[in-house]
Amino acid sequence: MTGTTITNGSDKPLLEASKLTKIFGTLKACDEINLAIGTGEIHSLLGENGAGKSTLVKMLFGALQPTSGDIAWKGQKVTVTNPAMGRSLGIGMVFQHFSLFDALTAAENIALSLDERTPLDTIATRAREIGQAYGLPVDPEALVGDLSVGERQRIEIIRCLLQNPDLIILDEPTSVLTPQEADLLFVTLERLRSEGKSILYISHRLEEVRRLCDRATVLRHGKVVGQCDPRSQTAASLARMMVGNDIHVIDRHPAEAAASTQAALLEVRGLSQKPRGPFSVSLHDINLSVRAGEILGIAGVAGNGQGELFEAISGEVLQERPDIIRIRGTDAGRIGISGRRKLGAAFVPEERLGHGAVPDMSLTNNLLLSRHSTDRKVFLTGGALRLVAERSLALATSRIVTQMDVRKSAENPDASALSGGNLQKFLIGRELDRNPSVMIVNQPTWGVDAGAAAHIRQALVDLARSGSAVIVISQDLDELFDISDRIAAMVHGHLSESVPIEAMNRERVGLMMGGVDHSIAPENAGTI
Amino acid sequence: MRIEIVKRPQHSALFSALSPFIALFLTLIAGAILFSILGKNPVSALYSYFIEPLTEVWSIHELLVKAAPLILIAVGLSVCFLSNNWNIGAEGQLIAGGIAGSILPVMFPDMQGWYVLPVMLLLGMAGGMAYATIPAFLKVRFNTNEILTSLMLVYVAQLFLDWLVRGPWRNPQGYNFPETVQFNASAILPEISSASGRAHWGFILALIAALLVWFMLSRTLNGYEIKVLGRSSRAGRFAGFSAGRLTFFAFLISGALAGLAGIAEVSGAVGQLRTSISPGYGFTAIIVAFLGRLNPLGIIAAGLVLALSYLGGEAAQISLGISEKSARIFQGIILFFVLASDTLIYYRIRIVSRAGDAVAKGA
């Protein structure tokens, strides 16, 4: 933890925040934060979810106004009143959740954020030029809906670069990329740095921060708890700074030898499905089976049919024949989600707000969401009237909150008031609480801080070891290697054969995710 | 210069609760301005509009007569609106209920007995339900916009009623007036207290309906399902709820209550079918539902307020010489301010000057 400022260009930092504070109600989201970003450096902002990273960045970018404190830009004190002003100063932002319209072309999407009088051809030409200069190949005429996530991110970055910013803020940019795509992004970022641009890089992937960044500022509970040169740190020491104590190492005690002889609890046989909308992916002859006691990891870049597979297994979308999905030996292909839950299955979708939970409903109400049919006797009273038993719900909620260490600000807050990690702990706990024998989780730790992620992963491993079959769909390879017994990959709606974890390595899974591994039937690979 | 509407990061619970009152207050101010432009003394005008009708027992009875259909319909609409089903056709369902409920007294006037009235009420509900099924079916099966279909069906119902009372159902001894026969005594919804005024049991039915629906919405899994699907259809599907089934449920409930309002109005307040049986209760009830914050208990209060605007309109016509259409103006102003206050609780207005815009484009 060095206190000295490292800048590659001038003495004055490009951007300097001093004692920046933001208070929401009684919560100090940011507490007297000091941050200096030098010219031509890649500066990492590290911190758990809810540490105040987003709030800090929003204040720098003008999306939020600080309660107190100052921002100096190139030595001048400035008040950034809105994002447009942030952009005009030279601060560009690439968001974690892309703000692109699927039905428009790349160039049209870029035009939306620029001077509306610039002709589309000019934008397309400039986008192409910038793309070539920085190794971001993109076809400006392509419909965004047809592009991969990596390509969409390139559009966002090009859109940002078109405004010629001095400081580029990237929010968790690699969370949606394959290892190979991430490598390409790093090349681009290093080129930008060599041109004297500064980059504020938000990530929780410690390895890439160590590899890429010149300096790191670590936040915890809204305060700066350390500044360091990440290259001189280990991933463990960075994690310790973020979380405040040592990260719990996943205890993956080996599956019982007997597990391999157990009958499959979940089987999918020949699942094919046409796309259900213009931007949805079709599924092609998917086969898998998961036995008691094991975790099947499904790797893949977002948008390759994981969401569709999840909805097919959960029963939100029914199959043509009952025998396509078997849950604990029962043909479930024509049974809806409540019926599949009653067979012992539990589901945690990728989208927390608006799919796994209703944002403006309380935790107790959100508990009822997935439990009203399986736990009818506990949560509903009054016979045919089906009255909601508030007290049982409150009891079960507080049990889950304790079990999963969900941190919340009020007794029974709305789901949207929880941070991503805490809500996810609650949603996983909601399902674990009924000891499901089959569990399928899509992106369990997407956007979740390291501490909560470790907690969630351990809970999934423990569930499997207690005799349940678990499927984890994830883009996070570290996670899959941490907890899976077998790994398969999804690409273009195809699922590869699964490979035992002992025989798996990063390169191979990267190739499988790209659809070039032999374990994907060659005649199918590549079709959309 | 450009005006933008920006979502507030957090909204004030206090102002959410106060919003209907703010809206009413602003309506009074707007009304006062309106009256002074018309050359009336705003204070006395507002007095005769909103206070005078409350000073006499008989006119309080009139208030309840007008509030009954408003509350009945708005309670049903709250179920629709909470579940994201935009039923704008309650007026048509009211008419369908009025017609279906009148089958017995018009076509079988000799039928008399205690059973006539309950059967009429049930037929009225069935008529409203049947009529509301049409937009629900079209929405679920063909994904049509229920706002359009339910609204257009209002005019179909109005014209059908018009044809019916001028044609096949016209009273043969009625000197060619477009009216049906007067209902016989056993087909009349009785007054609550006939000694003091006209208020009939429709108001009691409205209170019962409001309490039942309030109970369903706040205490039962059905109510939970309505709220979940209304807020997020995807989360609703995840919960195993069916949006299509709920669309039918919501339309059937609101159709039944609108139909009940129709037959209660016909058999309680009018006593026969005429070419027009409602001064737009089905549309005013939309305002009632929103002023009552889609909460059946709030709707009882809101129904009384809007009923007052009808009475005030009649009073203003007599004492001020203003057209009774002014009631519609007041209702419109109330809806405007209710929606505006609700919007401004969740959003704020930002004015972006051209200069700032140009700076934003500077790069």
PDB file of C-alpha atoms in Angstrom, chain A residues 148-316:
ATOM      1  CA  SER A 148     -22.450 -11.734 -29.884  1.00  0.00           C
ATOM      2  CA  VAL A 149     -21.988 -10.200 -26.486  1.00  0.00           C
ATOM      3  CA  GLY A 150     -18.328  -9.539 -27.207  1.00  0.00           C
ATOM      4  CA  GLU A 151     -19.252  -7.653 -30.364  1.00  0.00           C
ATOM      5  CA  ARG A 152     -21.850  -5.634 -28.508  1.00  0.00           C
ATOM      6  CA  GLN A 153     -19.255  -4.641 -26.009  1.00  0.00           C
ATOM      7  CA  ARG A 154     -17.025  -3.484 -28.857  1.00  0.00           C
ATOM      8  CA  ILE A 155     -19.840  -1.236 -30.070  1.00  0.00           C
ATOM      9  CA  GLU A 156     -20.128   0.251 -26.605  1.00  0.00           C
ATOM     10  CA  ILE A 157     -16.410   0.870 -26.485  1.00  0.00           C
ATOM     11  CA  ILE A 158     -16.332   2.368 -29.984  1.00  0.00           C
ATOM     12  CA  ARG A 159     -19.282   4.569 -29.090  1.00  0.00           C
ATOM     13  CA  CYS A 160     -17.334   5.744 -26.088  1.00  0.00           C
ATOM     14  CA  LEU A 161     -14.117   6.285 -28.085  1.00  0.00           C
ATOM     15  CA  LEU A 162     -15.941   8.300 -30.758  1.00  0.00           C
ATOM     16  CA  GLN A 163     -16.375  11.007 -28.159  1.00  0.00           C
ATOM     17  CA  ASN A 164     -12.620  11.071 -27.766  1.00  0.00           C
ATOM     18  CA  PRO A 165     -12.530  10.772 -23.997  1.00  0.00           C
ATOM     19  CA  ASP A 166      -9.455  11.186 -21.831  1.00  0.00           C
ATOM     20  CA  LEU A 167     -10.812   8.861 -19.183  1.00  0.00           C
ATOM     21  CA  ILE A 168     -12.709   5.661 -19.983  1.00  0.00           C
ATOM     22  CA  ILE A 169     -14.614   3.910 -17.245  1.00  0.00           C
ATOM     23  CA  LEU A 170     -15.226   0.194 -17.794  1.00  0.00           C
ATOM     24  CA  ASP A 171     -17.625  -1.621 -15.495  1.00  0.00           C
ATOM     25  CA  GLU A 172     -16.832  -5.353 -15.230  1.00  0.00           C
ATOM     26  CA  PRO A 173     -15.979  -5.604 -18.922  1.00  0.00           C
ATOM     27  CA  THR A 174     -14.775  -9.196 -19.025  1.00  0.00           C
ATOM     28  CA  SER A 175     -17.663 -10.768 -17.173  1.00  0.00           C
ATOM     29  CA  VAL A 176     -19.347 -11.590 -20.478  1.00  0.00           C
ATOM     30  CA  LEU A 177     -16.315 -12.621 -22.530  1.00  0.00           C
ATOM     31  CA  THR A 178     -14.547 -15.900 -23.292  1.00  0.00           C
ATOM     32  CA  PRO A 179     -10.907 -16.012 -22.148  1.00  0.00           C
ATOM     33  CA  GLN A 180      -9.849 -15.482 -25.745  1.00  0.00           C
ATOM     34  CA  GLU A 181     -12.138 -12.460 -26.180  1.00  0.00           C
ATOM     35  CA  ALA A 182     -10.904 -11.011 -22.909  1.00  0.00           C
ATOM     36  CA  ASP A 183      -7.320 -11.258 -24.166  1.00  0.00           C
ATOM     37  CA  LEU A 184      -8.297  -9.195 -27.226  1.00  0.00           C
ATOM     38  CA  LEU A 185      -9.881  -6.587 -24.982  1.00  0.00           C
ATOM     39  CA  PHE A 186      -6.703  -6.303 -22.914  1.00  0.00           C
ATOM     40  CA  VAL A 187      -4.690  -5.627 -26.060  1.00  0.00           C
ATOM     41  CA  THR A 188      -7.076  -2.792 -26.917  1.00  0.00           C
ATOM     42  CA  LEU A 189      -6.879  -1.351 -23.415  1.00  0.00           C
ATOM     43  CA  GLU A 190      -3.085  -1.478 -23.416  1.00  0.00           C
ATOM     44  CA  ARG A 191      -3.034   0.338 -26.738  1.00  0.00           C
ATOM     45  CA  LEU A 192      -5.280   3.042 -25.336  1.00  0.00           C
ATOM     46  CA  ARG A 193      -2.984   3.401 -22.364  1.00  0.00           C
ATOM     47  CA  SER A 194       0.034   3.745 -24.634  1.00  0.00           C
ATOM     48  CA  GLU A 195      -1.750   6.693 -26.273  1.00  0.00           C
ATOM     49  CA  GLY A 196      -2.007   8.435 -22.936  1.00  0.00           C
ATOM     50  CA  LYS A 197      -5.653   7.656 -22.216  1.00  0.00           C
ATOM     51  CA  SER A 198      -6.588   6.811 -18.676  1.00  0.00           C
ATOM     52  CA  ILE A 199      -8.809   3.904 -17.831  1.00  0.00           C
ATOM     53  CA  LEU A 200     -10.778   3.264 -14.659  1.00  0.00           C
ATOM     54  CA  TYR A 201     -11.281  -0.471 -14.605  1.00  0.00           C
ATOM     55  CA  ILE A 202     -13.907  -1.957 -12.331  1.00  0.00           C
ATOM     56  CA  SER A 203     -13.641  -5.673 -11.815  1.00  0.00           C
ATOM     57  CA  HIS A 204     -13.750  -8.348  -9.228  1.00  0.00           C
ATOM     58  CA  ARG A 205     -11.522 -10.672 -11.254  1.00  0.00           C
ATOM     59  CA  LEU A 206      -8.335 -10.294  -9.354  1.00  0.00           C
ATOM     60  CA  GLU A 207      -6.090 -12.108 -11.803  1.00  0.00           C
ATOM     61  CA  GLU A 208      -6.870  -9.763 -14.635  1.00  0.00           C
ATOM     62  CA  VAL A 209      -6.514  -6.741 -12.404  1.00  0.00           C
ATOM     63  CA  ARG A 210      -3.054  -7.945 -11.459  1.00  0.00           C
ATOM     64  CA  ARG A 211      -2.192  -8.501 -15.073  1.00  0.00           C
ATOM     65  CA  LEU A 212      -3.543  -5.282 -16.535  1.00  0.00           C
ATOM     66  CA  CYS A 213      -3.708  -2.497 -14.014  1.00  0.00           C
ATOM     67  CA  ASP A 214      -1.057  -0.052 -12.850  1.00  0.00           C
ATOM     68  CA  ARG A 215      -2.754   0.887  -9.646  1.00  0.00           C
ATOM     69  CA  ALA A 216      -5.696  -0.253  -7.610  1.00  0.00           C
ATOM     70  CA  THR A 217      -7.973   1.496  -5.177  1.00  0.00           C
ATOM     71  CA  VAL A 218      -9.842  -0.857  -2.900  1.00  0.00           C
ATOM     72  CA  LEU A 219     -13.210   0.072  -1.437  1.00  0.00           C
ATOM     73  CA  ARG A 220     -15.007  -1.561   1.428  1.00  0.00           C
ATOM     74  CA  HIS A 221     -18.254  -0.353   3.011  1.00  0.00           C
ATOM     75  CA  GLY A 222     -18.014   2.947   1.138  1.00  0.00           C
ATOM     76  CA  LYS A 223     -14.505   3.728   2.340  1.00  0.00           C
ATOM     77  CA  VAL A 224     -11.117   3.489   0.688  1.00  0.00           C
ATOM     78  CA  VAL A 225      -9.311   0.734   2.552  1.00  0.00           C
ATOM     79  CA  GLY A 226      -6.187   0.608   0.489  1.00  0.00           C
ATOM     80  CA  GLN A 227      -4.284   1.680  -2.561  1.00  0.00           C
ATOM     81  CA  CYS A 228      -1.648  -0.504  -4.085  1.00  0.00           C
ATOM     82  CA  ASP A 229       0.198  -1.624  -7.140  1.00  0.00           C
ATOM     83  CA  PRO A 230      -1.702  -4.796  -7.977  1.00  0.00           C
ATOM     84  CA  ARG A 231       1.275  -6.298  -9.779  1.00  0.00           C
ATOM     85  CA  SER A 232       3.097  -6.493  -6.487  1.00  0.00           C
ATOM     86  CA  GLN A 233       0.173  -8.225  -4.799  1.00  0.00           C
ATOM     87  CA  THR A 234      -1.191 -11.730  -4.949  1.00  0.00           C
ATOM     88  CA  ALA A 235      -4.798 -12.467  -5.775  1.00  0.00           C
ATOM     89  CA  ALA A 236      -5.248 -13.614  -2.201  1.00  0.00           C
ATOM     90  CA  SER A 237      -3.865 -10.407  -0.723  1.00  0.00           C
ATOM     91  CA  LEU A 238      -6.120  -8.306  -2.989  1.00  0.00           C
ATOM     92  CA  ALA A 239      -9.106 -10.375  -1.998  1.00  0.00           C
ATOM     93  CA  ARG A 240      -8.209  -9.949   1.641  1.00  0.00           C
ATOM     94  CA  MET A 241      -8.191  -6.196   1.234  1.00  0.00           C
ATOM     95  CA  MET A 242     -11.590  -6.269  -0.495  1.00  0.00           C
ATOM     96  CA  VAL A 243     -13.348  -8.538   1.940  1.00  0.00           C
ATOM     97  CA  GLY A 244     -11.483  -7.651   5.076  1.00  0.00           C
ATOM     98  CA  ASN A 245     -10.588 -11.227   5.887  1.00  0.00           C
ATOM     99  CA  ASP A 246      -9.393 -14.290   4.088  1.00  0.00           C
ATOM    100  CA  ILE A 247     -11.676 -15.614   1.396  1.00  0.00           C
ATOM    101  CA  HIS A 248     -13.190 -18.879   2.321  1.00  0.00           C
ATOM    102  CA  VAL A 249     -11.721 -21.556   0.079  1.00  0.00           C
ATOM    103  CA  ILE A 250     -14.362 -23.793  -1.428  1.00  0.00           C
ATOM    104  CA  ASP A 251     -14.286 -27.130   0.305  1.00  0.00           C
ATOM    105  CA  ARG A 252     -14.913 -29.486  -2.578  1.00  0.00           C
ATOM    106  CA  HIS A 253     -14.673 -32.768  -0.803  1.00  0.00           C
ATOM    107  CA  PRO A 254     -14.779 -35.403  -3.516  1.00  0.00           C
ATOM    108  CA  ALA A 255     -18.093 -36.865  -4.544  1.00  0.00           C
ATOM    109  CA  GLU A 256     -18.732 -40.200  -2.956  1.00  0.00           C
ATOM    110  CA  ALA A 257     -17.517 -43.031  -5.111  1.00  0.00           C
ATOM    111  CA  ALA A 258     -21.038 -44.378  -5.034  1.00  0.00           C
ATOM    112  CA  ALA A 259     -22.296 -41.283  -6.834  1.00  0.00           C
ATOM    113  CA  SER A 260     -21.214 -42.601 -10.190  1.00  0.00           C
ATOM    114  CA  THR A 261     -23.520 -45.561  -9.820  1.00  0.00           C
ATOM    115  CA  GLN A 262     -26.512 -43.511  -8.687  1.00  0.00           C
ATOM    116  CA  ALA A 263     -29.485 -43.139 -10.975  1.00  0.00           C
ATOM    117  CA  ALA A 264     -29.806 -39.837 -12.770  1.00  0.00           C
ATOM    118  CA  LEU A 265     -32.076 -37.361 -10.973  1.00  0.00           C
ATOM    119  CA  LEU A 266     -32.394 -35.076 -13.983  1.00  0.00           C
ATOM    120  CA  GLU A 267     -32.294 -36.223 -17.581  1.00  0.00           C
ATOM    121  CA  VAL A 268     -32.737 -34.235 -20.764  1.00  0.00           C
ATOM    122  CA  ARG A 269     -33.162 -36.303 -23.919  1.00  0.00           C
ATOM    123  CA  GLY A 270     -33.181 -34.794 -27.387  1.00  0.00           C
ATOM    124  CA  LEU A 271     -34.367 -31.327 -26.424  1.00  0.00           C
ATOM    125  CA  SER A 272     -34.780 -29.171 -29.509  1.00  0.00           C
ATOM    126  CA  GLN A 273     -36.655 -25.928 -29.607  1.00  0.00           C
ATOM    127  CA  LYS A 274     -37.277 -23.252 -32.173  1.00  0.00           C
ATOM    128  CA  PRO A 275     -36.430 -19.650 -31.290  1.00  0.00           C
ATOM    129  CA  ARG A 276     -39.359 -18.105 -29.437  1.00  0.00           C
ATOM    130  CA  GLY A 277     -38.695 -14.539 -30.522  1.00  0.00           C
ATOM    131  CA  PRO A 278     -36.545 -12.568 -32.934  1.00  0.00           C
ATOM    132  CA  PHE A 279     -33.602 -12.442 -30.530  1.00  0.00           C
ATOM    133  CA  SER A 280     -33.932 -15.812 -28.907  1.00  0.00           C
ATOM    134  CA  VAL A 281     -31.701 -18.790 -29.624  1.00  0.00           C
ATOM    135  CA  SER A 282     -32.903 -22.182 -30.840  1.00  0.00           C
ATOM    136  CA  LEU A 283     -31.863 -25.333 -28.999  1.00  0.00           C
ATOM    137  CA  HIS A 284     -30.542 -28.328 -30.914  1.00  0.00           C
ATOM    138  CA  ASP A 285     -30.798 -31.902 -29.641  1.00  0.00           C
ATOM    139  CA  ILE A 286     -29.594 -31.275 -26.122  1.00  0.00           C
ATOM    140  CA  ASN A 287     -28.831 -34.315 -23.994  1.00  0.00           C
ATOM    141  CA  LEU A 288     -27.634 -34.328 -20.430  1.00  0.00           C
ATOM    142  CA  SER A 289     -28.068 -36.208 -17.232  1.00  0.00           C
ATOM    143  CA  VAL A 290     -27.066 -35.359 -13.697  1.00  0.00           C
ATOM    144  CA  ARG A 291     -26.798 -37.895 -10.901  1.00  0.00           C
ATOM    145  CA  ALA A 292     -27.255 -37.458  -7.211  1.00  0.00           C
ATOM    146  CA  GLY A 293     -24.213 -35.944  -5.576  1.00  0.00           C
ATOM    147  CA  GLU A 294     -22.696 -34.203  -8.557  1.00  0.00           C
ATOM    148  CA  ILE A 295     -22.500 -30.746 -10.071  1.00  0.00           C
ATOM    149  CA  LEU A 296     -22.611 -30.392 -13.837  1.00  0.00           C
ATOM    150  CA  GLY A 297     -21.111 -27.094 -14.944  1.00  0.00           C
ATOM    151  CA  ILE A 298     -22.303 -25.600 -18.230  1.00  0.00           C
ATOM    152  CA  ALA A 299     -19.866 -23.077 -19.640  1.00  0.00           C
ATOM    153  CA  GLY A 300     -20.520 -20.706 -22.509  1.00  0.00           C
ATOM    154  CA  VAL A 301     -20.584 -17.113 -23.579  1.00  0.00           C
ATOM    155  CA  ALA A 302     -23.881 -15.380 -22.843  1.00  0.00           C
ATOM    156  CA  GLY A 303     -26.515 -15.645 -25.508  1.00  0.00           C
ATOM    157  CA  ASN A 304     -25.706 -19.144 -26.702  1.00  0.00           C
ATOM    158  CA  GLY A 305     -28.943 -20.648 -25.467  1.00  0.00           C
ATOM    159  CA  GLN A 306     -28.287 -20.894 -21.740  1.00  0.00           C
ATOM    160  CA  GLY A 307     -31.371 -18.874 -20.882  1.00  0.00           C
ATOM    161  CA  GLU A 308     -33.495 -20.967 -23.239  1.00  0.00           C
ATOM    162  CA  LEU A 309     -32.120 -24.191 -21.758  1.00  0.00           C
ATOM    163  CA  PHE A 310     -32.894 -22.917 -18.280  1.00  0.00           C
ATOM    164  CA  GLU A 311     -36.482 -22.062 -19.172  1.00  0.00           C
ATOM    165  CA  ALA A 312     -36.950 -25.430 -20.867  1.00  0.00           C
ATOM    166  CA  ILE A 313     -35.736 -27.361 -17.831  1.00  0.00           C
ATOM    167  CA  SER A 314     -37.605 -25.160 -15.373  1.00  0.00           C
ATOM    168  CA  GLY A 315     -40.864 -25.675 -17.228  1.00  0.00           C
ATOM    169  CA  GLU A 316     -41.457 -22.019 -17.984  1.00  0.00           C
TER     170      GLU A 316
END
